[in-house]
PDB file of C-alpha atoms in Angstrom:
ATOM      1  CA  GLN R   1      86.650  80.028  89.524  1.00  0.00           C
ATOM      2  CA  VAL R   2      89.267  83.065  91.183  1.00  0.00           C
ATOM      3  CA  GLN R   3      92.282  82.934  92.372  1.00  0.00           C
ATOM      4  CA  LEU R   4      94.713  84.786  93.970  1.00  0.00           C
ATOM      5  CA  VAL R   5      97.865  85.315  95.184  1.00  0.00           C
ATOM      6  CA  GLU R   6      99.275  87.587  98.358  1.00  0.00           C
ATOM      7  CA  SER R   7     103.137  88.604  97.949  1.00  0.00           C
ATOM      8  CA  GLY R   8     105.583  91.488  99.249  1.00  0.00           C
ATOM      9  CA  GLY R   9     104.802  91.099 102.762  1.00  0.00           C
ATOM     10  CA  GLY R  10     107.676  90.904 105.834  1.00  0.00           C
ATOM     11  CA  LEU R  11     109.579  93.174 108.511  1.00  0.00           C
ATOM     12  CA  VAL R  12     109.361  96.233 108.100  1.00  0.00           C
ATOM     13  CA  GLN R  13     110.429  99.308 110.932  1.00  0.00           C
ATOM     14  CA  ALA R  14     108.310 101.576 112.181  1.00  0.00           C
ATOM     15  CA  GLY R  15     108.043 104.771 109.634  1.00  0.00           C
ATOM     16  CA  GLY R  16     108.896 102.507 106.740  1.00  0.00           C
ATOM     17  CA  SER R  17     106.190 101.400 103.266  1.00  0.00           C
ATOM     18  CA  LEU R  18     105.718  98.226 101.938  1.00  0.00           C
ATOM     19  CA  ARG R  19     104.509  97.443  99.033  1.00  0.00           C
ATOM     20  CA  LEU R  20     101.567  94.385  98.768  1.00  0.00           C
ATOM     21  CA  SER R  21     100.554  92.502  96.052  1.00  0.00           C
ATOM     22  CA  CYS R  22      97.908  90.620  94.649  1.00  0.00           C
ATOM     23  CA  ALA R  23      97.803  88.546  91.247  1.00  0.00           C
ATOM     24  CA  ALA R  24      94.079  87.488  89.843  1.00  0.00           C
ATOM     25  CA  SER R  25      93.699  84.610  87.827  1.00  0.00           C
ATOM     26  CA  GLY R  26      91.448  82.554  86.412  1.00  0.00           C
ATOM     27  CA  ARG R  27      87.187  84.349  85.598  1.00  0.00           C
ATOM     28  CA  ILE R  28      88.361  87.192  86.634  1.00  0.00           C
ATOM     29  CA  LEU R  29      85.885  89.346  85.001  1.00  0.00           C
ATOM     30  CA  SER R  30      83.521  88.146  87.037  1.00  0.00           C
ATOM     31  CA  THR R  31      84.641  90.849  90.020  1.00  0.00           C
ATOM     32  CA  ASN R  32      83.913  94.506  90.445  1.00  0.00           C
ATOM     33  CA  THR R  33      85.238  94.731  93.300  1.00  0.00           C
ATOM     34  CA  MET R  34      89.227  94.343  94.714  1.00  0.00           C
ATOM     35  CA  GLY R  35      89.739  94.438  98.329  1.00  0.00           C
ATOM     36  CA  TRP R  36      92.281  94.205 101.542  1.00  0.00           C
ATOM     37  CA  PHE R  37      91.358  92.930 104.043  1.00  0.00           C
ATOM     38  CA  ARG R  38      93.444  92.680 107.602  1.00  0.00           C
ATOM     39  CA  GLN R  39      93.623  90.326 110.865  1.00  0.00           C
ATOM     40  CA  ALA R  40      96.174  90.454 113.342  1.00  0.00           C
ATOM     41  CA  PRO R  41      96.074  87.991 115.753  1.00  0.00           C
ATOM     42  CA  GLY R  42      92.885  88.048 118.556  1.00  0.00           C
ATOM     43  CA  LYS R  43      91.685  90.192 116.405  1.00  0.00           C
ATOM     44  CA  GLU R  44      88.461  90.256 113.807  1.00  0.00           C
ATOM     45  CA  ARG R  45      89.522  90.543 110.367  1.00  0.00           C
ATOM     46  CA  GLU R  46      89.679  94.772 109.531  1.00  0.00           C
ATOM     47  CA  PHE R  47      88.227  95.952 106.642  1.00  0.00           C
ATOM     48  CA  VAL R  48      91.192  97.626 105.074  1.00  0.00           C
ATOM     49  CA  ALA R  49      90.551  99.559 101.251  1.00  0.00           C
ATOM     50  CA  PHE R  50      88.999  98.136  98.127  1.00  0.00           C
ATOM     51  CA  VAL R  51      88.683  99.285  94.405  1.00  0.00           C
ATOM     52  CA  THR R  52      86.362  98.920  92.169  1.00  0.00           C
ATOM     53  CA  ARG R  53      86.696  97.129  88.503  1.00  0.00           C
ATOM     54  CA  SER R  54      87.727  99.907  86.322  1.00  0.00           C
ATOM     55  CA  GLY R  55      89.572 102.132  89.234  1.00  0.00           C
ATOM     56  CA  SER R  56      87.194 104.831  88.902  1.00  0.00           C
ATOM     57  CA  SER R  57      86.823 103.585  92.581  1.00  0.00           C
ATOM     58  CA  THR R  58      88.556 103.166  95.298  1.00  0.00           C
ATOM     59  CA  TYR R  59      87.604 103.614  99.868  1.00  0.00           C
ATOM     60  CA  TYR R  60      89.963 103.755 102.954  1.00  0.00           C
ATOM     61  CA  ALA R  61      89.515 102.293 106.453  1.00  0.00           C
ATOM     62  CA  ASP R  62      90.123 105.978 108.707  1.00  0.00           C
ATOM     63  CA  SER R  63      92.746 104.178 109.949  1.00  0.00           C
ATOM     64  CA  VAL R  64      94.609 103.229 107.544  1.00  0.00           C
ATOM     65  CA  LYS R  65      93.534 106.584 105.206  1.00  0.00           C
ATOM     66  CA  GLY R  66      96.826 108.975 103.736  1.00  0.00           C
ATOM     67  CA  ARG R  67      99.235 106.695 104.186  1.00  0.00           C
ATOM     68  CA  PHE R  68      97.740 103.563 102.164  1.00  0.00           C
ATOM     69  CA  THR R  69      96.740 103.673  98.349  1.00  0.00           C
ATOM     70  CA  ILE R  70      95.399 100.959  96.197  1.00  0.00           C
ATOM     71  CA  SER R  71      95.663 100.328  92.786  1.00  0.00           C
ATOM     72  CA  ARG R  72      94.921  98.372  90.164  1.00  0.00           C
ATOM     73  CA  ASP R  73      96.463  97.127  86.493  1.00  0.00           C
ATOM     74  CA  ASN R  74      94.326  95.470  84.303  1.00  0.00           C
ATOM     75  CA  ALA R  75      96.594  94.320  81.638  1.00  0.00           C
ATOM     76  CA  LYS R  76      98.391  92.606  84.155  1.00  0.00           C
ATOM     77  CA  ASN R  77      95.351  91.070  86.203  1.00  0.00           C
ATOM     78  CA  THR R  78      97.389  92.374  89.906  1.00  0.00           C
ATOM     79  CA  VAL R  79      96.197  94.657  92.852  1.00  0.00           C
ATOM     80  CA  TYR R  80      98.358  96.465  94.774  1.00  0.00           C
ATOM     81  CA  LEU R  81      98.861  98.405  98.355  1.00  0.00           C
ATOM     82  CA  GLN R  82     101.065 100.408  98.904  1.00  0.00           C
ATOM     83  CA  MET R  83     101.363 101.053 102.781  1.00  0.00           C
ATOM     84  CA  ASN R  84     104.008 103.930 103.566  1.00  0.00           C
ATOM     85  CA  SER R  85     104.392 105.516 106.970  1.00  0.00           C
ATOM     86  CA  LEU R  86     104.001 101.807 109.142  1.00  0.00           C
ATOM     87  CA  LYS R  87     102.644 101.234 112.862  1.00  0.00           C
ATOM     88  CA  PRO R  88     103.114  99.176 114.886  1.00  0.00           C
ATOM     89  CA  ASP R  89      99.313  98.548 115.054  1.00  0.00           C
ATOM     90  CA  ASP R  90      99.537  97.693 111.461  1.00  0.00           C
ATOM     91  CA  ALA R  91     100.797  94.435 110.888  1.00  0.00           C
ATOM     92  CA  ALA R  92      98.371  91.400 111.013  1.00  0.00           C
ATOM     93  CA  VAL R  93      98.359  88.804 107.991  1.00  0.00           C
ATOM     94  CA  TYR R  94      97.099  90.945 105.136  1.00  0.00           C
ATOM     95  CA  TYR R  95      94.606  89.726 102.393  1.00  0.00           C
ATOM     96  CA  CYS R  96      93.118  90.489  98.642  1.00  0.00           C
ATOM     97  CA  ALA R  97      89.797  89.452  98.116  1.00  0.00           C
ATOM     98  CA  ALA R  98      87.310  89.454  94.730  1.00  0.00           C
ATOM     99  CA  SER R  99      83.988  89.702  95.372  1.00  0.00           C
ATOM    100  CA  ALA R 100      80.857  90.272  92.177  1.00  0.00           C
ATOM    101  CA  ALA R 101      79.522  93.674  94.506  1.00  0.00           C
ATOM    102  CA  PHE R 102      80.405  97.678  94.043  1.00  0.00           C
ATOM    103  CA  ARG R 103      81.859  99.042  96.681  1.00  0.00           C
ATOM    104  CA  VAL R 104      81.975  96.333  99.583  1.00  0.00           C
ATOM    105  CA  ILE R 105      83.456  97.133 102.835  1.00  0.00           C
ATOM    106  CA  GLU R 106      82.353  93.490 104.609  1.00  0.00           C
ATOM    107  CA  TRP R 107      84.227  90.638 104.287  1.00  0.00           C
ATOM    108  CA  ARG R 108      81.268  88.407 104.224  1.00  0.00           C
ATOM    109  CA  SER R 109      80.606  89.686 100.825  1.00  0.00           C
ATOM    110  CA  TYR R 110      83.875  88.533  99.255  1.00  0.00           C
ATOM    111  CA  ALA R 111      84.086  85.735  97.741  1.00  0.00           C
ATOM    112  CA  TYR R 112      87.373  84.847  96.672  1.00  0.00           C
ATOM    113  CA  TRP R 113      90.664  85.308  98.810  1.00  0.00           C
ATOM    114  CA  GLY R 114      94.184  85.139  99.178  1.00  0.00           C
ATOM    115  CA  GLN R 115      96.285  82.919 101.176  1.00  0.00           C
ATOM    116  CA  GLY R 116      97.448  86.028 103.208  1.00  0.00           C
ATOM    117  CA  THR R 117     100.872  87.544 103.585  1.00  0.00           C
ATOM    118  CA  GLN R 118     102.327  88.260 106.623  1.00  0.00           C
ATOM    119  CA  VAL R 119     103.436  92.020 107.500  1.00  0.00           C
ATOM    120  CA  THR R 120     105.266  92.790 111.298  1.00  0.00           C
ATOM    121  CA  VAL R 121     106.164  96.237 111.750  1.00  0.00           C
ATOM    122  CA  SER R 122     108.998  96.514 114.554  1.00  0.00           C
ATOM    123  CA  SER R 123     109.536  99.548 116.790  1.00  0.00           C
TER     124      SER R 123
END
């Protein structure tokens, strides 16, 4: 099993920044891709970004490209999502997730999920 715990969410003004963290434990060697997703009330779950285990491959949704950065520190078993220039449309519950597959953007490909952390962006 893999356990994921997100942190770092909160309330921020539009244009501000937050850094989300996802701490992983358990059988983390069974995972090859870590992703971030978000879901706003009444909306579908949306892919945000992923990074592969080695950190050699990253990918971003068009809506966040240039503003968000995903990274990982394998020594700390932690994945980060640096969010800059936040917009009200970025407000959502953000989830980190782990997949045994490589470079996947579909949420159903991720078997392990954190509990989510709330990001609120005020205008």
